[in-house]
Coordinates of C-alpha atoms in Angstrom, one line a residue:
Chain A
M25 CA 113.8 61.2 122.8
T26 CA 115.5 63.5 120.3
F27 CA 112.9 65.5 117.9
E28 CA 113.7 63.6 114.8
E29 CA 112.9 60.3 117.1
Y30 CA 110.0 62.0 118.1
V31 CA 108.9 62.7 114.2
R32 CA 109.9 59.6 112.7
L33 CA 108.2 58.0 115.7
R34 CA 104.6 59.2 116.1
G35 CA 104.9 61.9 113.0
P36 CA 102.6 59.6 111.2
A37 CA 99.9 59.5 114.3
L38 CA 100.0 63.0 114.4
V39 CA 99.4 63.5 110.2
R40 CA 96.4 60.9 110.7
F41 CA 95.0 62.8 113.9
A42 CA 95.4 66.0 112.1
R43 CA 93.6 64.5 109.1
L44 CA 90.9 64.0 110.7
I45 CA 90.9 67.0 112.2
T46 CA 90.9 69.2 109.1
G47 CA 89.1 66.4 106.4
D48 CA 91.9 67.2 104.6
D49 CA 95.3 65.6 103.5
H50 CA 97.1 68.6 102.7
L51 CA 95.9 71.1 105.5
A52 CA 96.8 68.2 107.8
Q53 CA 100.9 67.8 106.0
D54 CA 100.7 71.4 106.1
L55 CA 99.3 71.4 109.4
C56 CA 102.2 69.3 111.3
Q57 CA 104.6 70.5 109.4
E58 CA 104.0 74.1 111.2
V59 CA 103.3 72.4 114.8
L60 CA 106.5 70.1 114.5
A61 CA 108.2 73.4 113.7
R62 CA 107.6 75.3 116.8
A63 CA 107.7 71.7 118.4
F64 CA 110.9 71.9 117.2
V65 CA 111.8 75.7 118.1
R66 CA 111.1 74.1 122.4
W67 CA 111.8 70.3 122.0
K68 CA 114.0 70.6 124.8
R69 CA 110.6 72.0 126.9
I70 CA 108.2 70.0 125.2
R71 CA 109.6 66.7 126.0
R72 CA 110.9 67.3 129.0
T73 CA 106.9 67.2 129.2
D74 CA 105.3 63.7 130.7
R75 CA 103.0 63.1 127.5
P76 CA 104.0 64.9 123.8
D77 CA 101.7 63.7 122.6
V78 CA 99.2 65.3 123.9
Y79 CA 101.0 69.0 123.9
L80 CA 101.5 68.1 120.1
R81 CA 97.6 67.3 119.7
R82 CA 96.8 70.5 121.8
M83 CA 99.0 72.2 118.8
V84 CA 97.1 70.6 116.3
V85 CA 94.0 71.5 117.5
N86 CA 94.9 75.0 118.1
A87 CA 96.6 75.7 114.9
R88 CA 93.7 74.3 112.6
A89 CA 91.3 76.2 114.8
S90 CA 93.0 79.5 114.0
W91 CA 93.5 78.3 110.1
W92 CA 90.1 78.2 109.8
R93 CA 89.6 81.5 110.9
R94 CA 91.8 82.4 107.7
S95 CA 90.2 83.4 104.3
S96 CA 92.0 82.0 102.2
N97 CA 91.2 78.4 103.9
R98 CA 88.0 78.3 103.9
E99 CA 86.6 76.3 101.0
T100 CA 85.0 73.9 101.1
P101 CA 88.1 70.6 101.4
T102 CA 87.7 68.8 98.7
G103 CA 87.8 65.1 98.3
L104 CA 84.2 63.1 98.8
D105 CA 82.7 66.6 98.8
D106 CA 84.0 67.5 95.3
G107 CA 80.0 68.1 94.1
H108 CA 79.4 65.3 92.3
P109 CA 76.1 63.4 93.4
V110 CA 76.3 60.9 95.6
D111 CA 74.6 57.5 94.1
R112 CA 72.2 56.4 96.3
T113 CA 71.2 53.1 95.2
V114 CA 74.6 51.6 96.9
T115 CA 74.2 48.0 97.7
G116 CA 75.7 44.6 98.4
H117 CA 79.9 44.7 99.2
E118 CA 80.1 48.2 99.1
A119 CA 77.7 49.1 101.3
P120 CA 78.9 49.0 104.6
I121 CA 81.7 51.4 102.0
A122 CA 79.1 53.7 101.5
E123 CA 78.1 54.3 104.7
R124 CA 81.5 54.7 105.8
D125 CA 81.5 57.3 103.6
A126 CA 78.2 59.0 105.1
L127 CA 78.9 59.1 108.6
W128 CA 82.1 60.2 107.9
R129 CA 80.6 63.1 106.3
Q130 CA 78.6 63.5 108.5
V131 CA 82.0 63.1 111.1
R132 CA 83.0 66.6 108.9
D133 CA 79.8 68.3 109.0
L134 CA 80.0 68.5 113.2
S135 CA 81.5 71.9 114.9
D136 CA 85.5 71.8 114.8
R137 CA 84.6 71.4 118.9
Q138 CA 82.1 68.5 118.6
R139 CA 84.7 66.5 115.6
A140 CA 88.2 67.6 117.7
V141 CA 85.5 65.8 120.6
V142 CA 84.3 62.4 118.3
V143 CA 88.1 62.1 116.7
L144 CA 90.5 62.4 120.0
R145 CA 87.4 60.1 121.8
Y146 CA 87.0 57.6 118.9
Y147 CA 90.8 57.3 117.6
E148 CA 92.0 58.7 120.0
D149 CA 90.4 56.6 122.9
L150 CA 91.5 59.2 125.3
D151 CA 90.2 59.3 129.0
D152 CA 87.7 63.0 128.7
A153 CA 90.5 64.5 130.9
T154 CA 92.9 64.1 128.7
I155 CA 90.9 65.4 125.8
A156 CA 89.8 68.2 128.4
E157 CA 93.6 69.1 128.4
I158 CA 93.9 69.0 125.0
L159 CA 91.8 71.4 124.0
G160 CA 91.8 73.8 127.3
C161 CA 88.4 72.6 128.8
S162 CA 86.7 71.1 131.3
A163 CA 85.8 66.6 131.1
V164 CA 82.2 68.4 131.6
T165 CA 82.3 70.1 128.1
V166 CA 83.5 67.6 126.5
R167 CA 81.1 65.1 127.5
T168 CA 78.8 67.6 126.5
H169 CA 80.1 68.0 122.9
A170 CA 80.4 64.1 122.7
M171 CA 76.8 64.0 123.3
R172 CA 75.6 66.8 121.3
A173 CA 77.8 64.7 118.5
L174 CA 76.8 61.1 118.9
A175 CA 73.1 62.6 118.8
A176 CA 73.8 64.8 115.9
L177 CA 75.1 62.1 114.2
R178 CA 72.6 59.1 114.9
S179 CA 70.4 62.0 113.6
G180 CA 71.8 62.2 110.7
Q181 CA 72.2 58.7 110.5
T182 CA 68.3 58.0 110.1
T183 CA 67.6 61.0 107.4
G184 CA 69.2 58.5 104.7
S185 CA 72.7 59.8 105.2
P186 CA 74.8 61.0 102.2
V187 CA 72.2 62.9 100.5
A188 CA 71.0 64.1 103.8
A189 CA 74.7 65.1 104.2
Q190 CA 75.4 66.7 101.2
S191 CA 71.9 68.8 101.6
R192 CA 72.9 70.5 105.0
R193 CA 76.1 71.6 103.3
A194 CA 74.5 73.3 100.7
S195 CA 71.9 74.9 102.3
Chain B
M8 CA 69.4 49.2 106.3
T9 CA 72.6 47.3 106.5
D10 CA 74.1 45.1 109.5
D11 CA 76.8 48.4 109.8
V12 CA 74.2 50.9 109.8
R13 CA 72.7 48.6 113.5
E14 CA 75.3 48.4 115.1
D15 CA 75.9 50.9 117.7
I16 CA 77.2 54.4 116.5
E17 CA 80.3 54.6 118.5
E18 CA 81.7 51.2 116.8
R19 CA 81.2 52.5 113.9
L20 CA 82.1 55.8 114.5
S21 CA 85.4 54.3 115.2
R22 CA 86.3 52.7 112.6
T23 CA 84.9 55.2 109.9
L24 CA 87.7 57.2 111.9
H25 CA 90.3 54.7 111.3
A26 CA 90.0 54.1 107.6
H27 CA 89.8 57.9 106.8
A28 CA 92.6 58.3 108.3
D29 CA 94.5 55.9 107.1
G30 CA 97.0 57.4 104.1
S31 CA 101.2 58.4 103.2
A32 CA 102.5 61.0 106.2
H33 CA 106.0 61.1 104.3
V34 CA 107.8 61.3 107.4
E35 CA 111.2 61.7 106.4
E36 CA 109.6 64.8 103.7
L37 CA 107.5 66.0 106.6
L38 CA 111.3 65.6 108.9
S39 CA 113.2 67.4 106.6
A40 CA 110.2 70.6 106.5
A41 CA 109.7 70.9 110.3
T42 CA 113.0 71.1 111.3
G43 CA 114.0 73.6 108.3
R44 CA 111.2 75.8 108.9
G45 CA 112.1 75.1 112.9
R46 CA 115.7 76.5 112.5
V47 CA 114.0 79.3 110.1
L48 CA 111.9 80.0 113.3
R49 CA 114.5 79.7 116.2
R50 CA 116.6 81.8 114.1
R51 CA 113.9 84.3 113.8
R52 CA 113.0 84.5 117.6
R53 CA 116.7 85.0 118.1
L54 CA 117.3 87.9 115.7
G55 CA 113.8 89.0 117.3
A56 CA 112.6 89.9 114.2
V57 CA 109.6 88.1 115.3
V58 CA 107.7 90.9 117.5
G59 CA 105.9 88.7 119.5
T60 CA 106.9 86.2 121.5
V61 CA 106.0 83.7 124.2
A62 CA 107.0 85.0 127.8
G63 CA 109.5 82.1 128.8
V64 CA 111.0 81.2 125.0
A65 CA 114.8 81.4 124.8
A66 CA 114.9 84.3 123.2
V67 CA 119.2 84.9 121.9
V68 CA 118.9 88.2 122.7
V69 CA 119.7 91.3 124.6
L70 CA 117.4 93.7 125.2
A71 CA 117.7 97.4 127.0
A72 CA 115.5 99.8 127.2
F73 CA 116.3 103.6 127.2
V74 CA 115.5 107.0 125.9
G75 CA 117.4 109.5 123.9
L76 CA 119.2 108.3 120.8
P77 CA 120.0 110.7 117.6
V78 CA 117.2 110.6 114.6
P79 CA 117.9 110.4 111.2
G80 CA 115.5 113.5 109.8
G81 CA 113.6 111.1 107.2
H82 CA 112.3 111.2 104.6
G83 CA 114.6 111.0 101.8
E84 CA 116.7 112.7 103.4
S85 CA 120.1 111.8 105.6
P86 CA 120.2 111.5 109.2
R87 CA 120.0 114.1 111.4
P88 CA 119.3 114.5 114.9
G89 CA 118.0 117.1 117.3
V90 CA 119.1 118.0 120.3
A91 CA 116.5 119.0 122.9
A92 CA 116.9 121.3 125.5
S93 CA 118.0 118.7 128.4
G94 CA 121.4 117.8 125.3
S95 CA 119.4 114.5 124.5
P96 CA 118.8 114.0 120.7
T97 CA 114.7 114.9 120.2
P98 CA 113.6 112.4 117.6
D99 CA 110.9 114.0 115.1
P100 CA 107.7 112.0 115.4
H101 CA 107.1 111.7 111.6
S102 CA 110.0 110.2 111.0
V103 CA 111.6 105.9 110.7
P104 CA 113.8 106.1 114.2
T105 CA 117.0 105.0 113.5
P106 CA 120.2 103.6 115.7
P107 CA 122.8 105.8 115.8
R108 CA 125.1 106.4 113.0
A109 CA 128.8 105.1 112.1
K110 CA 130.7 107.7 110.6
G111 CA 133.4 106.8 108.4
E112 CA 132.1 103.1 107.8
T113 CA 132.1 101.2 104.6
T114 CA 128.4 102.3 102.4
A115 CA 126.6 99.4 101.1
A116 CA 126.3 101.6 98.3
G117 CA 130.5 101.6 98.0
N118 CA 130.2 97.7 98.8
P119 CA 128.3 95.6 98.9
D120 CA 130.0 92.7 100.5
V121 CA 130.0 94.7 104.0
V122 CA 126.4 93.4 103.9
A123 CA 125.8 91.2 106.9
S124 CA 129.7 91.0 107.1
D125 CA 130.2 93.1 110.4
T126 CA 127.3 92.9 113.3
R127 CA 128.2 95.6 115.0
L128 CA 127.1 98.1 111.9
F129 CA 123.5 98.5 109.7
H130 CA 124.2 99.2 106.3
I131 CA 120.2 99.1 104.8
G132 CA 118.5 102.7 105.5
P133 CA 115.1 102.2 104.7
R134 CA 113.3 106.0 104.7
W135 CA 110.0 105.7 104.7
T136 CA 107.4 103.1 106.5
P137 CA 103.5 103.1 106.3
D138 CA 101.6 105.1 109.0
G139 CA 101.6 104.7 112.8
L140 CA 104.1 101.9 112.1
G141 CA 106.4 103.7 114.5
N142 CA 108.2 101.0 116.1
S143 CA 110.9 98.9 114.6
R144 CA 114.3 96.8 115.8
W145 CA 117.0 96.3 113.7
W146 CA 119.4 93.6 112.9
S147 CA 122.2 92.1 112.1
Y148 CA 123.4 88.4 111.6
K149 CA 126.6 86.7 110.5
A150 CA 126.2 83.8 109.6
D151 CA 127.4 81.0 112.1
E152 CA 127.4 77.7 110.4
P153 CA 128.6 77.2 106.8
H154 CA 125.5 76.4 105.2
E155 CA 124.2 79.4 106.4
S156 CA 123.6 83.5 104.9
G157 CA 124.2 86.4 106.9
S158 CA 121.8 89.5 106.2
E159 CA 120.6 92.4 108.2
G160 CA 117.2 93.5 108.0
V161 CA 114.3 95.8 109.6
T162 CA 111.0 95.7 111.5
F163 CA 107.9 97.9 111.8
W164 CA 105.2 97.5 113.4
A165 CA 102.6 99.9 115.4
P166 CA 103.8 101.3 118.6
G167 CA 100.8 100.1 121.4
D168 CA 100.6 96.8 119.7
S169 CA 101.7 94.5 122.3
R170 CA 104.3 91.8 122.2
D171 CA 102.6 89.4 123.6
T172 CA 99.5 89.8 121.9
P173 CA 99.8 89.6 118.6
S174 CA 95.9 88.6 118.0
R175 CA 95.6 93.0 118.5
W176 CA 98.6 93.4 115.8
R177 CA 97.4 95.8 112.9
A178 CA 100.0 95.8 110.6
R179 CA 103.7 94.5 109.7
A180 CA 106.6 96.1 107.4
E181 CA 110.3 95.1 106.9
V182 CA 113.0 95.9 104.5
M183 CA 115.7 92.7 104.6
A184 CA 118.9 92.9 102.7
A185 CA 121.4 89.3 102.0
H186 CA 124.0 88.3 99.5
N187 CA 121.6 85.4 98.3
T188 CA 117.9 85.1 97.4
A189 CA 118.7 81.6 100.2
A190 CA 118.9 83.8 103.3
L191 CA 115.7 85.7 102.3
E192 CA 113.7 83.0 102.1
E193 CA 113.6 83.1 105.8
A194 CA 111.3 85.6 106.2
F195 CA 108.7 83.3 104.2
N196 CA 106.1 80.9 105.7
T197 CA 105.3 77.5 104.4
N198 CA 102.3 79.4 102.5
R199 CA 104.1 81.5 99.8
H200 CA 103.8 82.2 96.6
L201 CA 105.1 83.9 93.3
A202 CA 102.3 87.3 92.3
G203 CA 103.5 89.2 89.6
T204 CA 106.9 91.4 88.3
T205 CA 107.8 94.8 88.5
T206 CA 110.5 97.1 88.9
V207 CA 112.5 98.7 91.8
S208 CA 114.2 101.9 91.2
G209 CA 114.3 100.4 87.3
R210 CA 115.3 96.7 88.3
P211 CA 113.5 94.2 88.4
A212 CA 111.2 92.4 91.0
Q213 CA 109.5 89.9 91.7
I214 CA 106.0 90.3 94.0
Y215 CA 105.4 87.3 96.6
R216 CA 102.8 87.3 99.0
A217 CA 103.2 85.2 101.7
S218 CA 101.5 84.8 104.7
A219 CA 103.1 84.8 107.8
A220 CA 102.6 82.5 110.7
E221 CA 103.1 84.3 113.9
E222 CA 102.5 82.2 117.7
Y223 CA 100.9 83.0 120.4
T224 CA 99.4 81.8 124.0
N225 CA 96.6 82.9 126.4
K226 CA 94.9 81.3 129.0
P227 CA 93.2 78.3 126.9
G228 CA 96.5 77.5 124.4
H229 CA 99.5 78.1 122.6
Y230 CA 97.3 79.2 118.8
V231 CA 99.3 79.9 115.5
R232 CA 98.0 83.2 113.6
V233 CA 98.9 83.9 110.4
L234 CA 99.1 87.6 108.6
M235 CA 99.0 87.9 105.1
T236 CA 102.2 89.5 103.6
W237 CA 102.8 91.5 100.0
Y238 CA 106.9 91.1 99.6
V239 CA 108.6 93.1 96.6
R240 CA 112.6 91.1 95.8
W241 CA 114.8 92.8 93.9
Q242 CA 118.6 92.5 93.1
A243 CA 119.8 96.0 94.6
A244 CA 123.5 95.4 93.0
P245 CA 125.8 92.8 92.1
G246 CA 126.1 90.5 95.1
L247 CA 123.6 92.2 97.2
W248 CA 119.5 91.1 97.3
M249 CA 116.8 92.6 98.8
Q250 CA 113.4 92.5 100.2
A251 CA 110.7 94.4 101.2
G252 CA 107.0 93.4 102.7
A253 CA 103.9 94.9 103.8
T254 CA 100.7 94.4 104.6
T255 CA 99.6 95.9 101.1
L256 CA 101.7 96.1 97.7
D257 CA 101.5 99.8 97.2
D258 CA 103.6 99.9 100.7
A259 CA 106.3 97.4 100.1
K260 CA 107.2 98.9 96.2
H261 CA 107.0 102.5 98.4
I262 CA 109.8 101.1 101.5
A263 CA 112.1 98.6 98.3
V264 CA 112.0 102.2 96.3
A265 CA 112.6 104.8 99.6
T266 CA 115.0 102.1 100.9
R267 CA 119.2 103.3 100.6
F268 CA 122.9 102.6 101.0
D269 CA 124.7 105.2 102.1
T270 CA 124.3 105.4 105.5
V271 CA 125.9 103.1 108.1
Y272 CA 124.5 102.8 111.8
R273 CA 126.0 101.2 114.4
C274 CA 124.4 98.7 116.9
V275 CA 124.7 99.1 120.6
T276 CA 125.0 97.3 123.4
P277 CA 124.9 98.1 127.7
V278 CA 127.4 95.3 128.2
R279 CA 131.0 94.0 127.5
F280 CA 132.6 91.2 128.7
P281 CA 136.0 91.6 131.3
T282 CA 136.8 88.7 129.3
A283 CA 135.6 86.5 127.2
P284 CA 135.1 83.2 127.0
A285 CA 137.4 81.7 124.4
G286 CA 136.4 81.3 120.9
I287 CA 133.3 83.1 121.6
S288 CA 131.8 85.7 119.0
V289 CA 128.6 88.2 118.6
S290 CA 126.4 86.7 115.4
I291 CA 123.8 88.1 116.1
C292 CA 123.2 92.1 116.8
A293 CA 120.1 94.1 116.7
M294 CA 118.6 96.8 118.3
R295 CA 114.5 97.4 119.2
I296 CA 113.5 101.3 118.8
D297 CA 109.6 101.6 120.1
R298 CA 107.7 104.9 120.0
A299 CA 105.8 104.9 123.4
P300 CA 102.2 105.4 122.3
S301 CA 101.0 108.0 124.4
A302 CA 104.4 110.3 123.5
P303 CA 105.3 109.6 120.7
D304 CA 108.3 111.7 120.8
R305 CA 109.7 109.9 122.9
L306 CA 111.7 107.0 122.2
T307 CA 112.6 103.9 123.8
Y308 CA 115.7 101.9 122.5
E309 CA 116.8 98.1 123.5
S310 CA 119.9 96.7 121.8
S311 CA 120.0 92.7 121.0
L312 CA 122.8 90.4 121.1
A313 CA 124.1 86.8 120.6
F314 CA 127.3 85.1 120.8
Y315 CA 127.9 82.4 119.9
A316 CA 130.9 79.4 120.2
T317 CA 132.2 76.8 118.5
Q318 CA 133.5 74.9 121.0
P319 CA 132.6 73.5 122.6
R320 CA 129.3 74.0 120.8
G321 CA 126.7 76.9 122.2
T322 CA 125.2 79.8 122.4
L323 CA 124.5 83.0 124.6
S324 CA 121.9 85.1 125.1
L325 CA 121.3 88.3 127.3
E326 CA 117.5 89.8 127.4
F327 CA 117.3 93.6 129.2
T328 CA 114.3 94.7 129.2
A329 CA 112.0 96.6 130.8
T330 CA 108.9 94.4 131.5
R331 CA 109.4 91.7 134.1
R332 CA 108.0 88.0 133.3
T333 CA 107.6 84.8 135.4
P334 CA 110.6 82.8 136.5
P335 CA 109.4 79.4 135.1
R336 CA 108.3 76.3 138.1
G337 CA 111.5 75.3 139.8
S338 CA 113.6 78.3 139.7
T339 CA 116.2 78.6 142.2
P340 CA 116.7 82.1 143.6
V341 CA 120.1 83.5 143.1
T342 CA 122.2 86.8 143.1
V343 CA 124.1 88.6 140.3
Q344 CA 125.9 91.6 141.1
G345 CA 123.6 92.2 144.3
R346 CA 120.3 91.7 143.1
T347 CA 117.7 88.4 143.6
G348 CA 116.8 86.6 140.5
H349 CA 115.8 83.1 139.4
Q350 CA 118.6 80.2 138.0
V351 CA 116.7 77.4 136.4
V352 CA 119.0 74.8 135.3
Y353 CA 118.3 71.8 131.9
A354 CA 120.6 68.8 131.5
H355 CA 119.6 67.0 128.7
E356 CA 119.6 63.5 127.4
D357 CA 123.1 64.5 124.9
G358 CA 125.1 65.8 127.8
S359 CA 124.3 69.5 127.3
F360 CA 122.7 72.3 129.7
T361 CA 120.9 75.4 128.8
E362 CA 121.0 77.8 131.6
E363 CA 118.8 80.7 132.0
L364 CA 118.8 83.4 134.4
Y365 CA 116.4 86.3 135.8
V366 CA 117.0 89.3 138.0
P367 CA 114.7 91.9 137.7
G368 CA 116.6 94.8 138.0
L369 CA 120.1 94.7 137.4
G370 CA 121.3 97.5 135.9
G371 CA 118.4 99.3 135.4
F372 CA 116.7 97.8 133.8
G373 CA 113.2 95.7 134.2
E374 CA 114.6 92.5 134.4
M375 CA 117.9 90.6 132.4
T376 CA 117.3 87.4 131.3
A377 CA 120.1 84.9 130.2
D378 CA 120.1 81.7 128.5
L379 CA 123.2 79.9 127.3
L380 CA 123.3 76.5 125.9
K381 CA 126.7 74.4 126.1
E382 CA 127.1 71.2 125.0
N383 CA 129.3 68.6 127.1
S384 CA 129.8 70.6 130.2
R385 CA 127.9 72.7 132.8
N386 CA 127.1 75.9 132.4
D387 CA 128.5 79.0 133.9
L388 CA 126.2 81.8 133.6
L389 CA 126.3 82.2 136.7
D390 CA 129.6 83.6 137.3
M391 CA 129.7 85.1 133.4
M392 CA 126.8 87.4 134.4
N393 CA 127.8 88.3 137.9
D394 CA 131.5 89.6 136.2
V395 CA 129.6 91.0 133.3
R396 CA 130.0 95.0 133.2
I397 CA 126.5 96.5 132.7
L398 CA 128.0 99.7 131.0
G399 CA 124.7 101.7 132.0
G400 CA 121.2 101.6 131.9
P401 CA 118.4 103.3 130.1
D402 CA 119.1 106.9 130.7
R403 CA 122.3 105.9 129.4
I404 CA 123.5 105.3 126.2
T405 CA 126.2 107.2 125.5
G406 CA 128.3 104.7 127.5
W407 CA 126.8 102.2 125.5
T408 CA 129.3 100.2 123.0
S409 CA 129.5 98.6 120.0
D410 CA 131.8 95.5 120.9
P411 CA 130.6 93.6 123.9
L412 CA 133.7 91.4 124.1
G413 CA 136.5 94.0 123.8

């Protein structure tokens, strides 16, 4: 598979993955562009690997961790958390959407590692061994991150979600 | 509490993530940007302008380490090599180290068209760098594709900053020359913006702030590190665009003002091909000059070359280093000029082949690596390197040449 074929076939999935990892659409696009540019340089090696998807996701996770350490990227991504108050009294057909938004805000509140595990496990449907390969840790560590992430999400869910999450971020 | 909330957290999590992952991806734009940026990265890697490269990366360079080239007087003075008791030039630890001078050549001040026209020559002369940036890499690139533009430049960094651990880099500086601004764009990452204007020797100049992403690998994985750099860009003469960069704006301005165009330097290499393959030409020549961290008066020089062939299309790289790198897995033992090394051949789906050689101790160097990519035929790198003449070792710079194909 050529680099162009790979990007056309798997590029959208990589952007979606980066969007979940970063929680920010623009940053996700920038990250993917940078990661793919570096993949372009070494494509002849990457395509020899059994799973270029795993390789690229590993690059995204690591690049995201590095970018986050930059002061210029430490602003809270805009979007749902745009500073506007959240309506506590969502009812009817909008309620499931509000709950999803609340859960999404909690996901974004997770640590980088926990969020990466959650995205790789519940969005990418990867097994713990593959997640461990991407994150450069053991499968046991992956399970620990997953367990703690789920506990945090369950805990957050029982405390009234949207406002609670917003309050935690503000504190 | 809704029915959704009562569902298992994992199911809701999956649904939530899928809902928030949706959005436009603009694949063609992403592909265009990634390949464009990738070509810049690849070229910069070939140029050796990026200091931190990952072991195993196919750099298209010839590197060689040796001691004792002429060093300029520095700080606004004309280059003036000193002579030690041993007969070797003595470097001034406070000057900007340069390659050897090329006397009698047309300078960029005399004719700006000479910039990036001959890979054997460097036409720009920075006379000042921030304190501590004693290492440098000089490069001259002659475009080998119609849509590309040639350029020349010098990058400076601090002695002791490991080539393989960018996380320890403290600062860098650079100056670059080209015939148009598009070629200067190679210095930028995707994140850059116009930050103001200034003047350089009375000429109007733009100020840019850019984030230069570098990559490195350690045990856990592959990382991208970002260094913020200030750039000053100005037109030094009709057809000659310049760009100076540094960690601080003041340093970038100082480098710009102190850059001269009245001296020409030679790019020399320790190899010569007795029989040059047809259609092959030098597209990049570069030299690296390092100060030893423990002995600033001792210089280590490296010379870089990249060859380009049009028929069949391909690139050839050679690298002579003081240190050894681990050969990739799957390599085969081979003998090159009496030295035992390793060979790896990759067959690509498009019919092309990449052949790599790793030979320690060749010509007295720590290691030689070579990388040849050629279309439509099996490479002959092993035969080529068995025939190539090594003109001198690290301590025999006088035998090196500016014309490896001559």
